[in-house]
Short mmCIF file of C-alpha atoms and ligand atoms in Angstrom, two decimals:
data_model
loop_
_atom_site.label_atom_id
_atom_site.label_comp_id
_atom_site.label_asym_id
_atom_site.label_seq_id
_atom_site.Cartn_x
_atom_site.Cartn_y
_atom_site.Cartn_z
CA MET A 28 -4.62 -63.28 108.34
CA ARG A 29 -5.34 -64.06 111.90
CA VAL A 30 -8.31 -66.50 112.33
CA SER A 31 -10.55 -67.08 115.41
CA SER A 32 -14.02 -67.88 116.36
CA SER A 33 -16.69 -66.51 118.64
CA THR A 34 -19.91 -67.63 120.03
CA ALA A 35 -20.97 -63.93 120.49
CA ALA A 36 -23.65 -62.67 117.95
CA ALA A 37 -22.02 -61.26 114.87
CA ALA A 38 -23.33 -57.69 115.89
CA ASP A 39 -21.31 -57.93 119.09
CA VAL A 40 -18.09 -59.15 117.65
CA ALA A 41 -15.31 -56.59 117.25
CA ALA A 42 -15.28 -56.28 113.48
CA ASP A 43 -15.70 -53.54 110.96
CA THR A 44 -17.55 -55.75 108.43
CA VAL A 45 -19.97 -58.65 109.01
CA VAL A 46 -20.91 -61.18 106.19
CA VAL A 47 -24.24 -63.01 106.37
CA GLY A 48 -25.29 -65.75 103.83
CA LEU A 49 -28.78 -65.58 102.36
CA ILE A 50 -30.59 -68.90 101.65
CA GLU A 51 -33.44 -68.73 99.32
CA GLY A 52 -36.82 -68.09 100.94
CA GLU A 53 -35.30 -67.99 104.43
CA GLY A 54 -34.69 -64.23 105.13
CA VAL A 55 -31.95 -63.03 107.30
CA PRO A 56 -31.07 -65.10 110.48
CA HIS A 57 -30.42 -62.24 112.81
CA ASP A 58 -31.27 -58.60 111.87
CA VAL A 59 -29.82 -55.34 113.10
CA GLY A 60 -31.01 -51.86 113.88
CA ASP A 61 -34.79 -51.81 113.00
CA GLY A 62 -34.67 -54.55 110.41
CA VAL A 63 -31.99 -52.93 108.09
CA LEU A 64 -30.95 -56.35 106.52
CA ALA A 65 -34.58 -57.53 105.96
CA ALA A 66 -35.32 -54.19 104.23
CA LEU A 67 -32.42 -54.79 101.92
CA VAL A 68 -33.62 -58.27 101.01
CA ALA A 69 -37.19 -56.90 100.69
CA SER A 70 -36.06 -54.13 98.25
CA GLY A 71 -34.50 -56.74 96.06
CA GLU A 72 -31.01 -55.30 96.42
CA ALA A 73 -29.81 -58.34 98.47
CA ARG A 74 -30.55 -61.66 96.78
CA SER A 75 -29.99 -65.30 97.66
CA ALA A 76 -28.62 -66.16 94.23
CA PRO A 77 -25.23 -67.74 94.50
CA ARG A 78 -22.39 -65.09 94.47
CA SER A 79 -24.70 -62.05 94.55
CA LEU A 80 -23.59 -59.35 96.95
CA ALA A 81 -25.17 -56.47 98.70
CA VAL A 82 -23.56 -53.94 101.25
CA THR A 83 -25.27 -51.84 103.92
CA HIS A 84 -24.43 -50.02 107.19
CA ALA A 85 -25.99 -50.55 110.60
CA GLY A 86 -24.82 -50.58 114.09
CA GLY A 87 -21.48 -48.90 113.44
CA ARG A 88 -20.31 -51.49 110.94
CA ARG A 89 -20.64 -52.64 107.35
CA TRP A 90 -22.91 -55.72 106.49
CA ILE A 91 -22.39 -57.81 103.32
CA LEU A 92 -25.14 -59.99 102.37
CA VAL A 93 -24.01 -62.91 100.16
CA GLY A 94 -26.21 -65.35 98.31
CA LEU A 95 -26.02 -69.00 99.07
CA GLY A 96 -28.70 -70.28 96.74
CA LYS A 97 -31.23 -73.04 97.69
CA ARG A 98 -30.68 -74.90 100.90
CA GLU A 99 -31.06 -78.21 99.15
CA SER A 100 -28.35 -77.60 96.65
CA LEU A 101 -26.03 -75.84 99.17
CA ASP A 102 -22.82 -77.68 99.77
CA GLY A 103 -19.34 -76.94 101.23
CA GLU A 104 -18.26 -75.73 97.80
CA GLY A 105 -21.08 -73.25 97.64
CA ILE A 106 -19.97 -71.81 101.07
CA ARG A 107 -16.42 -71.76 100.00
CA VAL A 108 -17.36 -69.67 96.84
CA ALA A 109 -19.56 -67.36 98.86
CA ALA A 110 -16.78 -66.71 101.36
CA ALA A 111 -14.35 -66.01 98.41
CA VAL A 112 -16.65 -63.48 96.69
CA ALA A 113 -17.47 -61.80 100.04
CA HIS A 114 -13.80 -61.62 100.75
CA GLY A 115 -13.30 -59.80 97.48
CA ARG A 116 -15.90 -57.25 98.28
CA ALA A 117 -14.70 -56.83 101.78
CA ARG A 118 -11.25 -56.15 100.74
CA GLU A 119 -12.32 -53.52 98.22
CA LEU A 120 -14.15 -51.84 101.02
CA GLY A 121 -11.06 -51.50 103.08
CA THR A 122 -12.17 -54.21 105.74
CA ARG A 123 -9.54 -54.90 108.44
CA THR A 124 -11.45 -57.24 110.71
CA LEU A 125 -14.13 -59.42 109.04
CA CYS A 126 -16.70 -61.48 110.90
CA TRP A 127 -18.73 -64.29 109.22
CA GLU A 128 -21.95 -65.31 110.66
CA LEU A 129 -22.24 -69.07 109.75
CA PRO A 130 -25.43 -70.21 108.12
CA HIS A 131 -27.66 -72.01 110.52
CA ARG A 132 -28.77 -75.69 110.47
CA ALA A 133 -25.82 -76.54 108.12
CA ARG A 134 -23.53 -78.39 110.55
CA GLU A 135 -23.19 -81.41 108.04
CA LEU A 136 -21.62 -79.02 105.49
CA HIS A 137 -18.81 -77.99 107.94
CA PRO A 138 -19.52 -74.33 107.25
CA ALA A 139 -16.67 -73.05 109.62
CA ARG A 140 -14.14 -74.93 107.47
CA ALA A 141 -15.65 -73.84 104.19
CA VAL A 142 -15.65 -70.09 105.31
CA VAL A 143 -12.07 -70.21 106.63
CA GLU A 144 -10.79 -72.01 103.53
CA GLY A 145 -12.73 -69.76 101.04
CA THR A 146 -11.51 -66.62 102.80
CA LEU A 147 -8.00 -67.64 103.34
CA LEU A 148 -7.56 -69.12 99.84
CA ALA A 149 -9.19 -66.05 98.15
CA ALA A 150 -6.82 -63.61 100.16
CA TYR A 151 -3.78 -65.52 98.64
CA ARG A 152 -1.48 -63.16 96.64
CA PHE A 153 1.72 -64.19 94.92
CA ASP A 154 3.94 -61.09 94.83
CA ALA A 155 7.24 -62.39 96.10
CA PHE A 156 8.90 -61.20 92.89
CA LYS A 157 7.37 -57.78 92.64
CA SER A 158 9.80 -55.06 93.62
CA SER A 159 6.83 -52.88 94.64
CA ARG A 160 5.72 -55.50 97.39
CA LYS A 161 5.07 -53.65 100.54
CA SER A 162 5.35 -56.37 103.21
CA GLU A 163 4.72 -60.00 103.73
CA GLU A 164 2.08 -59.15 106.21
CA ALA A 165 -1.51 -58.73 105.01
CA ASP A 166 -1.92 -56.26 107.78
CA ASP A 167 0.40 -53.77 106.01
CA ASP A 168 -0.80 -54.10 102.47
CA GLY A 169 -4.29 -53.00 103.02
CA GLY A 170 -5.67 -56.57 103.08
CA ILE A 171 -7.88 -58.10 105.68
CA ALA A 172 -5.95 -58.65 108.97
CA GLU A 173 -8.43 -60.84 110.78
CA LEU A 174 -11.26 -63.16 110.28
CA ILE A 175 -13.63 -64.14 113.14
CA VAL A 176 -16.22 -66.86 112.67
CA SER A 177 -19.38 -66.27 114.66
CA ASP A 178 -21.67 -69.22 115.52
CA HIS A 179 -23.97 -70.26 118.22
CA SER A 180 -21.86 -73.35 118.90
CA ASP A 181 -18.09 -73.44 119.60
CA GLN A 182 -16.14 -73.66 116.37
CA THR A 183 -12.74 -73.27 117.84
CA ASP A 184 -11.38 -76.60 116.60
CA ALA A 185 -12.89 -76.53 113.14
CA VAL A 186 -11.62 -73.12 112.72
CA ALA A 187 -8.16 -73.82 113.73
CA ARG A 188 -7.98 -77.01 111.73
CA ALA A 189 -9.20 -75.08 108.55
CA ALA A 190 -6.73 -72.35 109.09
CA VAL A 191 -3.71 -74.88 109.18
CA VAL A 192 -4.96 -76.62 106.07
CA ALA A 193 -5.68 -73.43 104.10
CA GLU A 194 -2.30 -72.04 104.97
CA ALA A 195 -0.75 -75.42 103.77
CA VAL A 196 -2.66 -75.05 100.44
CA ASN A 197 -1.38 -71.37 100.20
CA ALA A 198 2.30 -72.55 100.88
CA ALA A 199 1.92 -75.22 98.18
CA ARG A 200 0.73 -72.45 95.80
CA ASP A 201 3.90 -70.42 96.73
CA LEU A 202 6.05 -73.47 95.72
CA GLN A 203 4.08 -74.01 92.34
CA ASN A 204 4.12 -70.23 91.56
CA THR A 205 7.87 -69.62 92.29
CA PRO A 206 9.75 -69.57 88.85
CA ALA A 207 11.84 -72.54 88.19
CA ASN A 208 15.09 -70.68 88.43
CA ALA A 209 14.23 -70.06 92.14
CA MET A 210 12.18 -73.26 92.87
CA THR A 211 15.03 -75.60 92.15
CA PRO A 212 15.01 -79.26 93.59
CA THR A 213 17.36 -77.89 96.26
CA ALA A 214 14.89 -75.22 97.11
CA LEU A 215 11.97 -77.79 97.32
CA GLY A 216 14.22 -79.80 99.65
CA ARG A 217 15.04 -76.63 101.86
CA ARG A 218 11.22 -76.19 102.22
CA ALA A 219 10.75 -79.73 103.41
CA GLN A 220 13.70 -79.33 105.82
CA ALA A 221 12.18 -76.04 107.15
CA LEU A 222 8.94 -77.77 107.88
CA ALA A 223 10.83 -80.71 109.57
CA ALA A 224 12.73 -78.03 111.59
CA ALA A 225 9.38 -76.67 112.71
CA HIS A 226 8.00 -79.88 114.11
CA ASP A 227 9.73 -82.45 116.36
CA THR A 228 7.59 -85.10 114.80
CA LEU A 229 8.76 -84.57 111.29
CA THR A 230 12.19 -85.47 109.90
CA CYS A 231 13.55 -84.87 106.47
CA GLU A 232 16.40 -86.24 104.49
CA VAL A 233 17.54 -84.74 101.13
CA GLU A 234 19.84 -86.74 98.87
CA GLY A 235 21.40 -85.41 95.62
CA ARG A 236 22.60 -87.01 92.40
CA ASP A 237 25.16 -89.38 94.08
CA GLY A 238 22.59 -90.67 96.58
CA ILE A 239 20.05 -91.26 93.79
CA VAL A 240 22.72 -93.11 91.60
CA ARG A 241 23.94 -95.03 94.63
CA ARG A 242 20.53 -96.25 95.37
CA GLY A 243 20.18 -97.65 91.88
CA MET A 244 17.48 -95.24 90.92
CA GLY A 245 18.37 -95.39 87.24
CA ALA A 246 15.18 -94.12 85.92
CA PHE A 247 15.12 -90.99 88.21
CA ALA A 248 18.88 -90.49 87.43
CA ALA A 249 18.36 -90.63 83.71
CA VAL A 250 15.82 -87.55 83.96
CA ALA A 251 18.32 -85.75 86.15
CA ALA A 252 21.19 -86.34 83.68
CA GLY A 253 20.14 -83.63 81.42
CA THR A 254 20.68 -80.81 83.85
CA ASP A 255 23.47 -79.44 85.95
CA GLU A 256 20.94 -78.48 88.65
CA GLU A 257 21.34 -80.84 91.55
CA PRO A 258 18.34 -83.23 91.75
CA ALA A 259 16.87 -84.07 95.13
CA LEU A 260 15.33 -87.19 96.52
CA ILE A 261 13.35 -85.68 99.40
CA THR A 262 12.07 -87.97 102.12
CA LEU A 263 9.80 -86.77 104.96
CA ARG A 264 8.78 -89.01 107.89
CA TYR A 265 6.03 -88.08 110.24
CA GLU A 266 5.83 -89.97 113.47
CA PRO A 267 3.20 -88.77 116.00
CA THR A 268 4.47 -88.29 119.53
CA SER A 269 1.25 -89.76 121.01
CA GLY A 270 1.75 -92.85 118.78
CA ALA A 271 -0.32 -94.33 116.13
CA ALA A 272 -2.92 -96.84 117.19
CA ASP A 273 -1.61 -100.47 116.71
CA GLY A 274 -2.48 -101.66 113.25
CA THR A 275 -2.76 -98.15 111.67
CA PRO A 276 -1.23 -98.51 108.33
CA VAL A 277 1.82 -96.30 107.35
CA LEU A 278 0.68 -93.97 104.67
CA GLY A 279 3.20 -93.31 101.71
CA PHE A 280 2.55 -90.04 99.94
CA VAL A 281 4.61 -89.65 96.67
CA GLY A 282 4.94 -86.54 94.58
CA LYS A 283 6.33 -85.63 91.14
CA GLY A 284 8.74 -82.76 91.62
CA VAL A 285 9.81 -81.85 88.10
CA THR A 286 10.75 -78.19 88.74
CA PHE A 287 10.83 -77.48 85.08
CA ASP A 288 9.81 -79.86 82.19
CA ALA A 289 11.27 -78.72 78.92
CA GLY A 290 10.59 -82.30 77.59
CA GLY A 291 14.29 -83.20 77.34
CA ILE A 292 15.50 -84.15 73.93
CA SER A 293 11.91 -84.86 72.86
CA ILE A 294 11.45 -81.10 73.51
CA LYS A 295 8.10 -79.47 74.00
CA PRO A 296 6.92 -76.65 71.66
CA SER A 297 7.81 -73.21 73.08
CA SER A 298 4.38 -71.93 73.56
CA GLY A 299 3.13 -72.45 77.22
CA MET A 300 6.48 -73.80 78.03
CA ALA A 301 6.73 -71.23 81.01
CA ASP A 302 3.88 -73.08 82.72
CA MET A 303 6.23 -76.16 82.97
CA LYS A 304 7.38 -74.64 86.28
CA TYR A 305 4.19 -76.18 87.81
CA ASP A 306 5.24 -79.76 86.96
CA MET A 307 6.30 -80.07 90.70
CA SER A 308 2.72 -79.58 91.86
CA GLY A 309 2.40 -83.21 93.22
CA ALA A 310 5.51 -82.54 95.22
CA ALA A 311 4.18 -79.32 96.69
CA ALA A 312 0.97 -81.11 97.73
CA VAL A 313 2.94 -83.89 99.52
CA ILE A 314 5.45 -81.55 101.27
CA GLU A 315 2.66 -79.18 102.59
CA ALA A 316 0.28 -81.99 103.52
CA LEU A 317 2.96 -83.34 105.68
CA GLY A 318 3.52 -79.96 107.28
CA ALA A 319 -0.22 -79.75 107.92
CA ILE A 320 -0.47 -83.30 109.26
CA ALA A 321 2.37 -82.56 111.65
CA ALA A 322 0.78 -79.25 112.77
CA LEU A 323 -2.48 -81.03 113.46
CA GLN A 324 -0.63 -83.92 115.29
CA LEU A 325 -2.73 -86.56 113.57
CA PRO A 326 -2.24 -89.97 115.25
CA ILE A 327 -0.94 -91.83 112.01
CA ARG A 328 2.47 -92.53 110.51
CA VAL A 329 3.11 -90.93 107.11
CA VAL A 330 6.21 -91.12 104.80
CA GLY A 331 6.42 -88.57 101.97
CA VAL A 332 8.69 -89.15 99.06
CA VAL A 333 9.38 -86.57 96.39
CA GLY A 334 11.63 -86.92 93.25
CA ALA A 335 12.77 -83.48 92.30
CA THR A 336 14.81 -82.69 89.18
CA GLU A 337 14.63 -80.55 85.99
CA ASN A 338 13.99 -82.25 82.66
CA LEU A 339 16.22 -80.46 80.29
CA LEU A 340 18.50 -81.03 77.34
CA GLY A 341 22.16 -81.07 78.51
CA PRO A 342 24.99 -82.95 76.86
CA ARG A 343 24.56 -85.87 79.18
CA ALA A 344 20.72 -85.91 78.80
CA MET A 345 18.92 -89.21 78.30
CA LYS A 346 18.08 -89.87 74.65
CA PRO A 347 15.24 -91.61 72.96
CA GLY A 348 16.16 -95.24 72.69
CA ASP A 349 18.18 -95.28 75.83
CA VAL A 350 17.52 -98.22 78.19
CA VAL A 351 17.78 -97.65 82.06
CA THR A 352 17.38 -99.80 85.06
CA SER A 353 14.98 -98.78 87.84
CA ALA A 354 15.71 -99.35 91.58
CA ALA A 355 13.06 -101.99 91.44
CA GLY A 356 15.31 -103.83 88.88
CA LEU A 357 12.86 -103.45 85.90
CA THR A 358 14.43 -102.08 82.73
CA ILE A 359 12.87 -99.26 80.82
CA GLN A 360 13.37 -98.15 77.15
CA ILE A 361 12.97 -94.41 76.90
CA ASP A 362 11.04 -93.75 73.72
CA ASN A 363 10.16 -90.29 74.56
CA THR A 364 12.06 -88.14 77.11
CA ASP A 365 9.04 -85.98 77.74
CA ALA A 366 7.44 -89.00 79.47
CA GLU A 367 9.75 -88.23 82.38
CA GLY A 368 7.35 -87.99 85.33
CA ARG A 369 6.77 -91.91 85.35
CA LEU A 370 10.49 -92.40 85.29
CA VAL A 371 10.90 -90.37 88.41
CA LEU A 372 7.79 -91.70 90.17
CA ALA A 373 8.82 -95.45 89.31
CA ASP A 374 11.85 -95.06 91.64
CA CYS A 375 10.12 -92.98 94.20
CA LEU A 376 7.09 -95.40 94.57
CA HIS A 377 9.70 -98.21 95.08
CA HIS A 378 11.57 -96.17 97.74
CA ALA A 379 8.28 -95.39 99.60
CA ARG A 380 7.61 -99.24 99.73
CA ASP A 381 11.32 -99.66 100.97
CA LEU A 382 10.62 -97.11 103.75
CA GLY A 383 7.65 -99.21 104.93
CA ALA A 384 4.71 -97.49 103.45
CA GLU A 385 1.65 -99.85 103.50
CA ARG A 386 -0.76 -97.73 101.50
CA LEU A 387 0.34 -95.61 98.62
CA VAL A 388 -0.93 -92.37 97.03
CA ASP A 389 0.95 -90.46 94.35
CA LEU A 390 0.19 -87.08 92.85
CA ALA A 391 1.56 -85.94 89.57
CA THR A 392 1.02 -83.56 86.73
CA LEU A 393 1.49 -86.52 84.58
CA THR A 394 -0.28 -86.20 81.29
CA GLY A 395 -1.74 -83.42 79.26
CA ALA A 396 -4.29 -85.84 78.09
CA ILE A 397 -6.05 -85.96 81.48
CA TYR A 398 -6.43 -82.21 81.22
CA SER A 399 -8.08 -82.74 77.72
CA ALA A 400 -10.33 -85.25 79.15
CA LEU A 401 -11.37 -83.80 82.48
CA GLY A 402 -10.46 -80.05 82.01
CA ARG A 403 -9.67 -78.04 85.25
CA LEU A 404 -12.60 -79.62 87.25
CA TYR A 405 -11.61 -83.11 88.14
CA SER A 406 -8.38 -84.81 88.72
CA GLY A 407 -8.24 -88.32 87.47
CA TYR A 408 -7.62 -91.13 89.97
CA TRP A 409 -6.76 -94.81 89.46
CA ALA A 410 -6.93 -97.24 92.32
CA ASP A 411 -5.54 -100.74 92.93
CA GLY A 412 -7.37 -101.93 96.08
CA GLU A 413 -11.06 -101.09 96.24
CA ALA A 414 -11.19 -100.23 99.98
CA TRP A 415 -8.18 -97.75 99.61
CA GLY A 416 -9.78 -96.19 96.46
CA ALA A 417 -13.00 -95.78 98.44
CA GLU A 418 -10.98 -94.04 101.25
CA LEU A 419 -9.41 -91.74 98.88
CA ALA A 420 -12.60 -90.86 97.18
CA ALA A 421 -14.22 -90.20 100.59
CA ALA A 422 -11.30 -88.05 101.73
CA ALA A 423 -11.62 -85.96 98.45
CA GLU A 424 -15.27 -85.62 99.08
CA ASP A 425 -14.67 -84.51 102.70
CA ALA A 426 -12.15 -82.00 101.33
CA GLY A 427 -14.31 -80.65 98.48
CA GLU A 428 -11.74 -81.62 95.83
CA LEU A 429 -13.30 -83.20 92.65
CA ILE A 430 -11.72 -86.60 91.43
CA TRP A 431 -13.06 -88.92 88.83
CA ARG A 432 -12.19 -92.61 88.61
CA MET A 433 -10.20 -93.74 85.46
CA PRO A 434 -9.44 -97.49 84.53
CA LEU A 435 -6.56 -99.73 85.15
CA HIS A 436 -6.71 -102.65 82.76
CA GLU A 437 -4.32 -105.50 81.79
CA ARG A 438 -4.68 -104.46 78.16
CA TYR A 439 -3.42 -100.93 78.94
CA ALA A 440 -0.51 -102.59 80.72
CA GLU A 441 0.32 -104.54 77.64
CA LEU A 442 0.77 -101.24 75.78
CA ILE A 443 3.78 -100.26 77.92
CA LYS A 444 5.64 -103.54 77.40
CA GLY A 445 9.00 -102.88 76.02
CA ALA A 446 10.64 -104.30 72.83
CA THR A 447 14.30 -104.43 74.16
CA ALA A 448 13.64 -103.68 77.76
CA ASP A 449 10.90 -104.74 80.28
CA LEU A 450 8.82 -101.59 79.72
CA THR A 451 8.71 -98.65 77.41
CA ASN A 452 7.83 -95.18 78.73
CA LEU A 453 5.78 -94.39 75.82
CA ALA A 454 2.63 -96.27 74.67
CA PRO A 455 1.48 -95.93 71.11
CA LEU A 456 -0.33 -92.63 70.24
CA ARG A 457 -4.11 -92.35 71.01
CA THR A 458 -4.22 -95.42 73.18
CA GLY A 459 -5.34 -93.70 76.45
CA ALA A 460 -2.16 -91.83 77.65
CA PRO A 461 -3.35 -91.25 81.16
CA ASN A 462 -4.29 -94.96 81.65
CA THR A 463 -1.16 -96.31 80.09
CA ALA A 464 0.92 -93.94 82.29
CA ALA A 465 -0.92 -95.21 85.31
CA GLU A 466 -0.36 -98.75 84.38
CA PHE A 467 3.34 -97.86 84.04
CA LEU A 468 3.42 -96.63 87.71
CA HIS A 469 1.35 -99.70 88.63
CA ARG A 470 4.40 -101.99 87.77
CA PHE A 471 6.21 -100.31 90.74
CA THR A 472 3.74 -100.50 93.58
CA GLY A 473 3.95 -104.23 94.21
CA ASP A 474 0.74 -105.50 95.95
CA LEU A 475 0.18 -102.45 97.98
CA PRO A 476 -3.07 -100.60 97.83
CA TRP A 477 -2.32 -97.66 95.65
CA VAL A 478 -3.96 -94.68 94.21
CA HIS A 479 -2.58 -92.46 91.45
CA LEU A 480 -3.84 -88.93 91.00
CA ASP A 481 -3.22 -87.08 87.71
CA ILE A 482 -3.37 -83.39 88.54
CA CYS A 483 -2.17 -81.96 85.35
CA GLY A 484 -5.54 -80.07 84.68
CA THR A 485 -6.53 -79.16 88.29
CA ALA A 486 -3.14 -78.01 89.63
CA TRP A 487 -3.16 -74.69 87.68
CA ASP A 488 -5.52 -71.72 86.76
CA SER A 489 -8.71 -73.49 88.05
CA GLY A 490 -10.80 -70.36 87.69
CA ARG A 491 -12.48 -70.94 91.02
CA PRO A 492 -13.29 -67.71 92.93
CA TYR A 493 -10.72 -68.82 95.59
CA ALA A 494 -8.10 -70.02 93.06
CA PRO A 495 -8.47 -68.04 89.81
CA LYS A 496 -4.83 -67.86 88.39
CA GLY A 497 -1.73 -69.89 88.88
CA GLY A 498 -1.09 -72.67 91.37
CA THR A 499 -4.21 -74.02 93.12
CA GLY A 500 -2.59 -76.17 95.74
CA VAL A 501 -4.73 -79.06 94.71
CA GLY A 502 -4.09 -82.27 96.66
CA VAL A 503 -3.21 -80.81 100.09
CA ARG A 504 -6.82 -80.83 101.31
CA THR A 505 -7.45 -84.38 100.13
CA LEU A 506 -4.15 -85.75 101.57
CA VAL A 507 -4.87 -84.19 105.04
CA ALA A 508 -8.47 -85.55 105.00
CA LEU A 509 -7.15 -88.94 103.98
CA ALA A 510 -4.77 -88.97 106.94
CA GLU A 511 -7.54 -87.96 109.27
CA ARG A 512 -9.93 -90.53 107.93
CA SER A 513 -7.25 -93.27 108.01
CA SER A 514 -6.23 -92.45 111.64
CA SER A 515 -9.84 -92.29 112.94
CA ALA A 516 -10.88 -95.35 111.08
CA SER A 517 -7.99 -97.42 112.56
CA MET A 518 -8.76 -95.85 116.01
CA ARG A 519 -12.31 -97.16 115.57
CA ASP A 520 -11.11 -100.49 114.56
CA GLN A 521 -8.72 -100.53 117.44
CA ALA A 522 -11.42 -99.46 119.89
CA SER A 523 -13.74 -102.23 118.72
CA ALA A 524 -10.80 -104.89 118.78
CA ASP A 525 -10.02 -103.87 122.34
CA ALA A 526 -13.71 -104.13 123.17
CA ALA A 527 -13.98 -107.53 121.78
CA ALA A 528 -10.71 -108.65 123.50
CA SER A 529 -11.92 -107.63 126.92
N1 BES B 21 4.59 -82.50 82.62
C1 BES B 21 3.93 -82.99 81.56
C2 BES B 21 2.46 -83.11 81.60
C3 BES B 21 1.86 -81.72 81.58
C4 BES B 21 1.33 -81.15 80.42
C5 BES B 21 1.78 -80.96 82.72
C6 BES B 21 0.75 -79.97 80.49
C7 BES B 21 1.20 -79.78 82.81
C8 BES B 21 0.69 -79.27 81.75
C9 BES B 21 4.46 -84.50 81.33
O1 BES B 21 5.64 -84.84 81.77
C10 BES B 21 4.42 -84.80 79.84
O2 BES B 21 5.09 -84.23 79.12
N2 BES B 21 3.54 -85.66 79.36
C11 BES B 21 3.40 -86.01 77.99
C12 BES B 21 3.37 -87.57 78.14
C13 BES B 21 3.60 -88.13 76.58
C14 BES B 21 4.91 -87.89 76.14
C15 BES B 21 3.17 -89.63 76.74
C16 BES B 21 2.20 -85.41 77.60
O3 BES B 21 1.09 -85.36 78.22
O4 BES B 21 2.11 -85.05 76.37
MN1 MN B 22 7.16 -84.30 80.22
ZN1 ZN B 23 6.40 -83.60 83.27
#
């Protein structure tokens, strides 16, 4: 879908359909004809209740009125949802060019961003494996070809930024939804390499089994030992051309890239196992966020590290009771081969530090228990470093992704101390699995500020109108917002330091 903006009134934009949001008690912002829209409201057909829809015709085009609810409870998510439901109706009606008239006096909600995200995310389809697929281009499959955002003020930058981010989220969804026999570690690596090829500022290195073993990544290698499929240690580096401000920290994004998790010798039950293709959702978020950051040319350095492998049950697979040595030197007794994510991440977190990351964020579909606790609403997050945790929370808020703080505690850490090795990968049953998993990772982050996000619940089938089924691309929006915040915060600090020095 092409996306652009216009300061012309919606009635004058070349579009076959216009969407107007209705806020309770406020009537329509601009009417058409001799009050067609107001009449639709007066008749009770068009309502301001969130998600309600009404359609009429005037001035040679279709008008969709969508409810936005009460002004005081309206937020970016409300606008995203309105854009998603309006998109659904517009698509049914055969719309080719859609114009959205942004709600007035709502600048602090970033309405252009919400409309573009809601529309592009709702338009997402995954049909790469359907033989009846007509074309990759929405233009040819009857979908909406163009979105034009109309506002009194110039929204060019906000619209362009939102389109880049929404496309990155959809690209992450493609990686998640692609079946594991196609989305192998090698294929994930190829996607990272393709992004690097598209941006001069982005470089990518992919190492296979030999490299992982040579680097002493015994924990990662143990997970990969159970499959013939070549694992991949994927490293992406983003270096802005304009340069980062002095003192801007290097961000390290780390993603769990288990392209299929059968559980290993501690095999999972067969029901629902097909979904285990999405155990690479953290990796998808890291890779596509780096692509978006490069496209947006943000003035900050970022390294991305992805550990990609299958977790299967081959003749060389790791076995319960095995002891392995991580790249950091800590030894780990493997008490359950299904707690593989932390093994992969342990070595990847260490690697990110080696590469010079100064602030860490990892994203992983790590524990089913976080899904039980928080459902598909909130990702859990754990933070070492209050300032960095607050930055991440603010970034998630900017991005409109929900996260909920979970505890780190020395007494959780005690539960993953090993009997024969330094650590065990399995804490006793019912002792707070998501927290003990976080404490396991914590042992590999040194003294760097670090946030861990467990996205097991939020990465899939969120049921939001703009992400109903399959991969959600969760994390991309937060990581991009984090990079934006971190770059502008340090630019501010830099500017004030410069001012103080002169
Ligand atoms: N990949 C799973 C977690 C998961 C569960 C992701 C459901 C998506 C949907 C992870 O590797 C895992 O198996 N975790 C175990 C940990 C346990 C053995 C400590 C779990 O949550 O049961
Ligand atoms: Mn597992
Ligand atoms: Zn897993």
